[in-house]
Tab-separated table of C-alpha atoms and ligand atoms in Angstrom:
chain	number	residue	atom	x	y	z
A	1	UNK	CA	55.163	96.879	157.385
A	2	UNK	CA	53.317	98.882	159.997
A	3	UNK	CA	52.813	102.608	159.698
A	4	UNK	CA	52.260	104.029	163.145
A	5	UNK	CA	49.602	106.682	163.343
A	6	UNK	CA	50.908	110.110	164.303
A	7	UNK	CA	49.092	113.384	164.991
A	8	UNK	CA	50.134	114.791	161.604
A	9	UNK	CA	50.740	113.247	158.204
A	10	UNK	CA	52.202	115.247	155.330
A	11	UNK	CA	51.926	114.288	151.653
A	12	UNK	CA	54.410	116.072	149.472
A	13	UNK	CA	55.956	115.588	146.047
A	14	UNK	CA	56.187	117.001	142.570
A	15	UNK	CA	53.258	117.740	140.224
A	16	UNK	CA	50.653	115.162	139.309
A	17	UNK	CA	52.158	112.137	141.088
A	18	UNK	CA	49.041	111.464	143.189
A	19	UNK	CA	49.513	113.490	146.403
A	20	UNK	CA	45.870	114.498	146.691
A	21	UNK	CA	44.636	111.027	145.761
A	22	UNK	CA	46.906	109.277	148.237
A	23	UNK	CA	46.339	111.793	151.037
A	24	UNK	CA	42.581	111.324	150.616
A	25	UNK	CA	42.826	107.560	150.555
A	26	UNK	CA	45.093	107.568	153.582
A	27	UNK	CA	42.671	109.823	155.460
A	28	UNK	CA	39.773	107.498	154.565
A	29	UNK	CA	41.755	104.477	155.627
A	30	UNK	CA	42.530	106.069	159.008
A	31	UNK	CA	38.876	107.094	159.461
A	32	UNK	CA	37.676	103.587	158.647
A	33	UNK	CA	39.813	102.361	161.579
A	34	UNK	CA	37.798	104.571	163.914
A	35	UNK	CA	40.135	107.535	164.069
A	36	UNK	CA	38.818	111.090	164.011
A	37	UNK	CA	40.447	112.477	160.874
A	38	UNK	CA	40.705	115.921	159.328
A	39	UNK	CA	42.037	116.100	155.765
A	40	UNK	CA	43.396	119.527	154.848
A	41	UNK	CA	44.461	120.519	151.383
A	42	UNK	CA	46.583	123.580	150.952
A	43	UNK	CA	46.769	123.087	147.239
A	44	UNK	CA	45.135	126.098	145.621
A	45	UNK	CA	44.258	123.902	142.615
A	46	UNK	CA	41.282	122.689	144.709
A	47	UNK	CA	41.404	119.222	143.266
A	48	UNK	CA	40.078	117.783	146.496
A	49	UNK	CA	36.969	119.911	146.050
A	50	UNK	CA	36.133	118.144	142.759
A	51	UNK	CA	37.127	114.783	144.096
A	52	UNK	CA	34.844	114.966	147.125
A	53	UNK	CA	32.178	116.974	145.246
A	54	UNK	CA	32.317	119.809	147.730
A	55	UNK	CA	30.366	122.969	146.973
A	56	UNK	CA	31.760	126.518	146.728
A	57	UNK	CA	30.444	127.332	150.221
A	58	UNK	CA	32.668	124.708	151.758
A	59	UNK	CA	35.905	126.459	150.745
A	60	UNK	CA	37.717	127.410	153.932
A	61	UNK	CA	35.199	125.624	156.160
A	62	UNK	CA	35.583	122.300	157.911
A	63	UNK	CA	33.099	120.096	156.040
A	64	UNK	CA	31.924	116.589	156.948
A	65	UNK	CA	32.260	114.209	154.010
A	66	UNK	CA	31.352	110.593	153.430
A	67	UNK	CA	32.926	108.260	150.893
A	68	UNK	CA	32.005	104.545	150.789
A	69	UNK	CA	30.298	104.907	154.194
A	70	UNK	CA	33.492	106.281	155.716
A	71	UNK	CA	33.150	109.627	157.425
A	72	UNK	CA	35.757	112.289	157.936
A	73	UNK	CA	36.142	116.066	157.922
A	74	UNK	CA	37.747	117.905	155.049
A	75	UNK	CA	39.050	121.464	154.782
A	76	UNK	CA	40.103	123.257	151.621
A	77	UNK	CA	42.445	125.951	152.914
A	78	UNK	CA	41.308	129.499	152.292
A	79	UNK	CA	43.693	132.074	153.771
A	80	UNK	CA	40.863	134.550	154.018
A	81	UNK	CA	38.723	132.219	156.137
A	82	UNK	CA	41.677	131.399	158.341
A	83	UNK	CA	42.177	135.090	159.031
A	84	UNK	CA	38.516	135.343	160.016
A	85	UNK	CA	38.838	132.382	162.388
A	86	UNK	CA	41.986	133.897	163.905
A	87	UNK	CA	40.203	137.201	164.445
A	88	UNK	CA	37.434	135.380	166.299
A	89	UNK	CA	39.632	133.105	168.339
A	90	UNK	CA	42.127	135.757	169.397
A	91	UNK	CA	39.604	138.610	169.695
A	92	UNK	CA	41.273	140.802	167.074
A	93	UNK	CA	38.382	141.808	164.811
A	94	UNK	CA	40.557	144.348	162.936
A	95	UNK	CA	42.530	141.469	161.507
A	96	UNK	CA	39.566	140.425	159.383
A	97	UNK	CA	38.564	143.912	158.277
A	98	UNK	CA	41.828	145.647	157.352
A	99	UNK	CA	42.156	146.017	153.591
A	100	UNK	CA	45.885	145.293	153.448
A	101	UNK	CA	45.526	142.116	155.490
A	102	UNK	CA	42.739	141.170	153.064
A	103	UNK	CA	45.104	141.653	150.107
A	104	UNK	CA	47.873	139.654	151.783
A	105	UNK	CA	45.535	136.816	152.625
A	106	UNK	CA	44.198	136.346	149.107
A	107	UNK	CA	45.284	133.081	147.483
A	108	UNK	CA	48.869	133.738	146.284
A	109	UNK	CA	48.862	136.894	148.443
A	110	UNK	CA	52.054	135.880	150.215
A	111	UNK	CA	50.670	134.664	153.524
A	112	UNK	CA	49.417	131.267	152.379
A	113	UNK	CA	52.095	129.182	153.977
A	114	UNK	CA	52.071	130.787	157.391
A	115	UNK	CA	48.285	130.836	157.451
A	116	UNK	CA	48.238	127.126	156.566
A	117	UNK	CA	50.353	126.421	159.609
A	118	UNK	CA	48.211	128.627	161.818
A	119	UNK	CA	45.110	126.799	160.520
A	120	UNK	CA	46.574	123.328	161.166
A	121	UNK	CA	47.581	124.408	164.662
A	122	UNK	CA	44.093	125.850	165.382
A	123	UNK	CA	42.436	122.640	164.183
A	124	UNK	CA	44.814	120.531	166.265
A	125	UNK	CA	44.099	122.719	169.339
A	126	UNK	CA	40.382	122.053	168.888
A	127	UNK	CA	41.034	118.549	170.246
A	128	UNK	CA	38.544	117.163	167.726
A	129	UNK	CA	41.001	115.091	165.740
A	130	UNK	CA	43.304	112.129	166.299
A	131	UNK	CA	45.117	112.796	163.073
A	132	UNK	CA	45.407	115.655	160.603
A	133	UNK	CA	46.389	114.659	157.036
A	134	UNK	CA	47.949	117.448	155.003
A	135	UNK	CA	47.924	117.511	151.191
A	136	UNK	CA	50.519	120.046	150.008
A	137	UNK	CA	50.920	121.906	146.686
A	138	UNK	CA	53.375	120.475	144.148
A	139	UNK	CA	57.077	121.126	144.608
A	140	UNK	CA	59.161	122.214	147.530
A	141	UNK	CA	57.888	125.718	148.080
A	142	UNK	CA	55.705	124.855	151.079
A	143	UNK	CA	58.484	122.697	152.510
A	144	UNK	CA	61.040	125.486	152.074
A	145	UNK	CA	58.754	127.569	154.153
A	146	UNK	CA	59.078	125.148	157.059
A	147	UNK	CA	62.780	125.692	156.938
A	148	UNK	CA	62.639	129.436	156.657
A	149	UNK	CA	60.442	130.077	159.629
A	150	UNK	CA	63.129	131.945	161.517
A	151	UNK	CA	62.831	134.694	158.944
A	152	UNK	CA	59.134	135.102	159.656
A	153	UNK	CA	59.794	135.198	163.356
A	154	UNK	CA	61.874	138.306	162.813
A	155	UNK	CA	58.757	139.892	161.387
A	156	UNK	CA	57.578	140.111	164.962
A	157	UNK	CA	60.791	141.587	166.177
A	158	UNK	CA	59.955	144.264	168.725
A	159	UNK	CA	62.047	147.017	167.182
A	160	UNK	CA	60.420	146.552	163.796
A	161	UNK	CA	56.962	146.796	165.320
A	162	UNK	CA	57.921	149.818	167.419
A	163	UNK	CA	59.099	151.573	164.335
A	164	UNK	CA	55.834	150.890	162.592
A	165	UNK	CA	53.828	151.956	165.611
A	166	UNK	CA	55.734	155.228	165.688
A	167	UNK	CA	55.315	155.794	161.988
A	168	UNK	CA	51.676	154.830	162.201
A	169	UNK	CA	50.871	157.297	164.950
A	170	UNK	CA	52.758	160.089	163.183
A	171	UNK	CA	51.181	159.420	159.836
A	172	UNK	CA	47.710	159.060	161.250
A	173	UNK	CA	47.981	162.146	163.471
A	174	UNK	CA	49.803	164.422	161.086
A	175	UNK	CA	47.933	163.301	158.034
A	176	UNK	CA	48.822	164.693	154.655
A	177	UNK	CA	50.233	167.908	156.109
A	178	UNK	CA	53.428	166.121	157.012
A	179	UNK	CA	53.208	163.896	154.042
A	180	UNK	CA	55.981	161.346	153.841
A	181	UNK	CA	58.659	163.585	155.296
A	182	UNK	CA	58.507	161.845	158.626
A	183	UNK	CA	58.789	158.466	157.079
A	184	UNK	CA	61.769	159.478	155.019
A	185	UNK	CA	63.547	161.039	158.008
A	186	UNK	CA	63.067	158.076	160.287
A	187	UNK	CA	63.592	155.048	158.131
A	188	UNK	CA	66.358	153.793	155.951
A	189	UNK	CA	67.392	150.882	153.756
A	190	UNK	CA	64.899	148.254	152.610
A	191	UNK	CA	61.962	149.683	154.442
A	192	UNK	CA	62.427	153.096	152.837
A	193	UNK	CA	62.583	151.473	149.437
A	194	UNK	CA	59.403	149.578	150.102
A	195	UNK	CA	57.532	152.607	151.355
A	196	UNK	CA	58.944	154.697	148.527
A	197	UNK	CA	57.595	152.227	146.097
A	198	UNK	CA	54.225	152.163	147.804
A	199	UNK	CA	54.236	155.970	147.805
A	200	UNK	CA	54.657	156.018	144.053
A	201	UNK	CA	52.042	153.470	143.203
A	202	UNK	CA	49.445	154.277	145.805
A	203	UNK	CA	48.207	157.094	148.016
A	204	UNK	CA	48.792	158.284	151.557
A	205	UNK	CA	45.764	156.368	152.757
A	206	UNK	CA	47.311	153.141	151.498
A	207	UNK	CA	50.508	153.736	153.504
A	208	UNK	CA	48.455	154.459	156.599
A	209	UNK	CA	46.511	151.260	156.043
A	210	UNK	CA	49.743	149.385	155.535
A	211	UNK	CA	51.137	150.633	158.827
A	212	UNK	CA	47.930	149.828	160.620
A	213	UNK	CA	47.939	146.357	159.088
A	214	UNK	CA	51.377	145.658	160.528
A	215	UNK	CA	50.171	146.774	163.929
A	216	UNK	CA	47.113	144.548	163.663
A	217	UNK	CA	49.148	141.570	162.603
A	218	UNK	CA	51.437	142.208	165.526
A	219	UNK	CA	48.478	142.181	167.904
A	220	UNK	CA	47.722	138.663	166.648
A	221	UNK	CA	51.270	137.526	167.025
A	222	UNK	CA	50.308	134.862	169.572
A	223	UNK	CA	48.325	133.101	166.867
A	224	UNK	CA	51.108	133.411	164.312
A	225	UNK	CA	53.815	132.236	166.666
A	226	UNK	CA	51.739	129.272	167.775
A	227	UNK	CA	51.374	128.357	164.119
A	228	UNK	CA	55.080	128.623	163.706
A	229	UNK	CA	55.735	126.364	166.663
A	230	UNK	CA	54.074	123.622	164.622
A	231	UNK	CA	57.299	123.409	162.640
A	232	UNK	CA	59.001	121.514	165.490
A	233	UNK	CA	56.178	119.016	165.710
A	234	UNK	CA	56.268	118.398	161.949
A	235	UNK	CA	59.971	117.707	162.199
A	236	UNK	CA	59.552	115.221	165.047
A	237	UNK	CA	59.419	111.474	164.422
A	238	UNK	CA	56.915	110.929	167.172
A	239	UNK	CA	54.384	113.441	165.923
A	240	UNK	CA	54.504	113.412	162.150
A	241	UNK	CA	54.578	110.912	159.277
A	242	UNK	CA	56.135	112.251	156.075
A	243	UNK	CA	55.061	110.672	152.784
A	244	UNK	CA	57.124	111.726	149.795
A	245	UNK	CA	55.021	110.736	146.795
A	246	UNK	CA	56.330	109.808	143.376
A	247	UNK	CA	55.130	107.672	140.484
A	248	UNK	CA	56.637	105.256	138.004
A	249	UNK	CA	56.251	107.783	135.189
A	250	UNK	CA	59.363	108.956	133.347
A	251	UNK	CA	61.540	111.349	135.331
A	252	UNK	CA	59.352	111.414	138.418
A	253	UNK	CA	61.629	109.259	140.569
A	254	UNK	CA	64.579	111.561	139.860
A	255	UNK	CA	62.422	114.479	140.971
A	256	UNK	CA	61.635	112.621	144.211
A	257	UNK	CA	65.346	112.054	144.861
A	258	UNK	CA	66.021	115.753	144.320
A	259	UNK	CA	63.163	116.664	146.620
A	260	UNK	CA	64.488	114.412	149.351
A	261	UNK	CA	67.829	116.118	149.077
A	262	UNK	CA	66.150	119.475	149.282
A	263	UNK	CA	64.024	118.562	152.295
A	264	UNK	CA	66.563	116.631	154.316
A	265	UNK	CA	67.111	119.280	156.930
A	266	UNK	CA	63.522	119.192	158.133
A	267	UNK	CA	62.066	115.869	156.944
A	268	UNK	CA	63.065	113.329	159.596
A	269	UNK	CA	64.842	110.117	158.657
A	270	UNK	CA	61.834	107.826	159.105
A	271	UNK	CA	59.916	109.145	156.134
A	272	UNK	CA	58.166	106.995	153.534
A	273	UNK	CA	58.625	107.030	149.805
A	274	UNK	CA	55.293	106.314	148.176
A	275	UNK	CA	55.675	104.894	144.684
A	276	UNK	CA	52.369	105.372	142.922
A	277	UNK	CA	50.898	103.979	139.697
A	278	UNK	CA	52.903	100.739	139.783
A	279	UNK	CA	52.082	98.336	136.983
A	280	UNK	CA	54.161	95.272	137.817
A	281	UNK	CA	51.513	93.543	139.919
A	282	UNK	CA	48.699	94.496	137.554
A	283	UNK	CA	50.527	93.049	134.574
A	284	UNK	CA	51.585	89.822	136.236
A	285	UNK	CA	48.725	87.777	134.763
A	286	UNK	CA	48.897	89.480	131.382
A	287	UNK	CA	50.593	87.266	128.795
A	288	UNK	CA	50.194	88.911	125.412
A	289	UNK	CA	50.618	86.655	122.406
A	290	UNK	CA	51.491	89.526	120.110
A	291	UNK	CA	55.282	89.982	120.104
A	292	UNK	CA	55.074	93.752	120.086
A	293	UNK	CA	52.849	93.754	123.149
A	294	UNK	CA	55.112	91.209	124.772
A	295	UNK	CA	58.066	93.570	124.185
A	296	UNK	CA	56.159	96.495	125.702
A	297	UNK	CA	55.323	94.427	128.782
A	298	UNK	CA	58.927	93.329	129.214
A	299	UNK	CA	60.200	96.860	128.870
A	300	UNK	CA	57.656	98.303	131.354
A	301	UNK	CA	58.416	95.495	133.780
A	302	UNK	CA	62.157	95.939	133.714
A	303	UNK	CA	61.943	99.739	133.912
A	304	UNK	CA	59.753	99.461	136.991
A	305	UNK	CA	62.035	96.877	138.643
A	306	UNK	CA	65.118	99.018	138.082
A	307	UNK	CA	63.326	102.033	139.486
A	308	UNK	CA	62.386	100.158	142.633
A	309	UNK	CA	65.987	99.021	143.151
A	310	UNK	CA	67.229	102.615	142.861
A	311	UNK	CA	64.550	103.979	145.176
A	312	UNK	CA	65.063	101.274	147.795
A	313	UNK	CA	68.724	102.266	147.982
A	314	UNK	CA	67.803	105.865	148.714
A	315	UNK	CA	64.715	105.613	150.930
A	316	UNK	CA	64.313	103.706	154.201
A	317	UNK	CA	60.813	102.443	153.277
A	318	UNK	CA	59.172	102.273	149.843
A	319	UNK	CA	55.387	101.809	149.820
A	320	UNK	CA	54.022	100.610	146.465
A	321	UNK	CA	50.584	101.607	145.188
A	322	UNK	CA	49.124	100.221	141.949
A	323	UNK	CA	47.823	102.060	138.892
A	324	UNK	CA	44.030	101.801	139.159
A	325	UNK	CA	42.429	100.980	135.857
A	326	UNK	CA	39.518	103.381	136.006
A	327	UNK	CA	38.702	106.749	134.546
A	328	UNK	CA	37.021	107.974	137.694
A	329	UNK	CA	39.347	109.764	140.190
A	330	UNK	CA	37.137	108.786	143.109
A	331	UNK	CA	37.577	105.126	142.118
A	332	UNK	CA	41.342	105.632	142.399
A	333	UNK	CA	40.854	106.949	145.914
A	334	UNK	CA	38.550	104.120	146.999
A	335	UNK	CA	40.822	101.400	145.640
A	336	UNK	CA	43.929	102.919	147.181
A	337	UNK	CA	42.143	103.204	150.555
A	338	UNK	CA	42.120	99.389	150.653
A	339	UNK	CA	45.790	99.262	149.761
A	340	UNK	CA	46.737	101.339	152.823
A	341	UNK	CA	45.258	98.584	154.975
A	342	UNK	CA	47.883	96.160	153.731
A	343	UNK	CA	50.564	98.398	155.278
A	344	UNK	CA	49.013	98.328	158.723
A	345	UNK	CA	48.987	95.276	160.974
B	1	ATP	N1	47.175	104.940	141.581
B	1	ATP	C1	46.548	105.612	140.642
B	1	ATP	N2	45.988	104.975	139.575
B	1	ATP	C2	45.384	105.660	138.587
B	1	ATP	N3	45.255	106.976	138.577
B	1	ATP	C3	45.776	107.687	139.611
B	1	ATP	C4	46.447	107.069	140.693
B	1	ATP	N4	46.837	108.006	141.564
B	1	ATP	C5	46.439	109.192	141.053
B	1	ATP	N5	45.788	108.998	139.885
B	1	ATP	C6	45.229	110.029	139.010
B	1	ATP	O1	46.301	110.889	138.587
B	1	ATP	C7	45.848	112.220	138.489
B	1	ATP	C8	46.744	113.108	139.402
B	1	ATP	O2	46.500	112.752	140.736
B	1	ATP	P1	46.483	113.814	141.934
B	1	ATP	O3	45.636	114.971	141.589
B	1	ATP	O4	46.190	113.055	143.194
B	1	ATP	O5	48.015	114.244	141.911
B	1	ATP	P2	48.711	115.431	142.701
B	1	ATP	O6	50.101	114.992	142.964
B	1	ATP	O7	47.882	115.816	143.862
B	1	ATP	O8	48.670	116.560	141.586
B	1	ATP	P3	49.040	118.122	141.793
B	1	ATP	O9	50.535	118.152	141.813
B	1	ATP	O10	48.436	118.760	140.606
B	1	ATP	O11	48.414	118.548	143.095
B	1	ATP	C9	44.390	112.228	138.902
B	1	ATP	O12	43.606	112.114	137.747
B	1	ATP	C10	44.250	110.955	139.726
B	1	ATP	O13	42.948	110.465	139.753
B	2	MG	MG1	47.136	117.726	144.450
């Protein structure tokens, strides 16, 4: 089995199946073949940080790391740092200083997904990397976002922005004298509800800042739209490898099948199912004398075999990775790095 190297590789799957471990080992394996690799984690759990022993300063910064004499760059996504880089790259300093943009770009602030895409695109544009490996948060939320990009595009719809520009100039010029009368006269529907809510819970200054924030974001629309264009590349067979990770633990394979179903409109057909923590191979030379242990072995063996049969019916390629008998997460990564080599000729 040969896995062709593509510009992007995405690791997705449900919670705790080994996405971060396998993405890291894949990135190391690629780097050991001489490729220039950037490993990005957009998982706010920051597991990669512990794994690679990165310091707090490295959050949001591209950081060179070395594991077992293999060198690569790693980046723990920080929406705030991405905003700062965008402001520099696209000469829009207001983007980094506006307080509403700051709130939106906090972790869980609502802009994580789009900023992740913008970040990946900016790193790709730097020309420094042959491959960017992406470790995603558990579940399908990030993947849903890839599908729903059209909705975000409408955010930049000219009429919406014109409305905000108009409201912004009125509010800023007229100040509190006009209060919210202008806003109420001009807008309707959802926007009025939103501003009404903001009016109740905040102050006039907040609304002004909000309007200014929308204008600032609009000024940076080139950066956002470029980030969004990444969606097409991630969907394309020639540019992206998709690894849907699952493990032999109870219920995980079913979750992987559901996730495949969920992601089928944007995950191309040539994706890989990665079955992690397999025991079959590890147990092959274990012949317990004790009957109870023998029964456990037989039951684990048959459960795993059945699982593989089911998965092979549903996925074009199933890559098997063994359970590593160590307590150290970095040992799991190092051992699995070698395993990737067996899938490349
Ligand atoms: N093949 C393996 N053998 C043994 N332990 C493993 C293996 N793969 C992963 N692990 C361990 O399982 C735990 C979960 O792994 P990991 O953090 O990579 O999963 P994840 O899918 O990224 O989790 P999350 O959904 O929380 O992001 C870690 O302790 C990791 O070291
Ligand atoms: Mg993870």
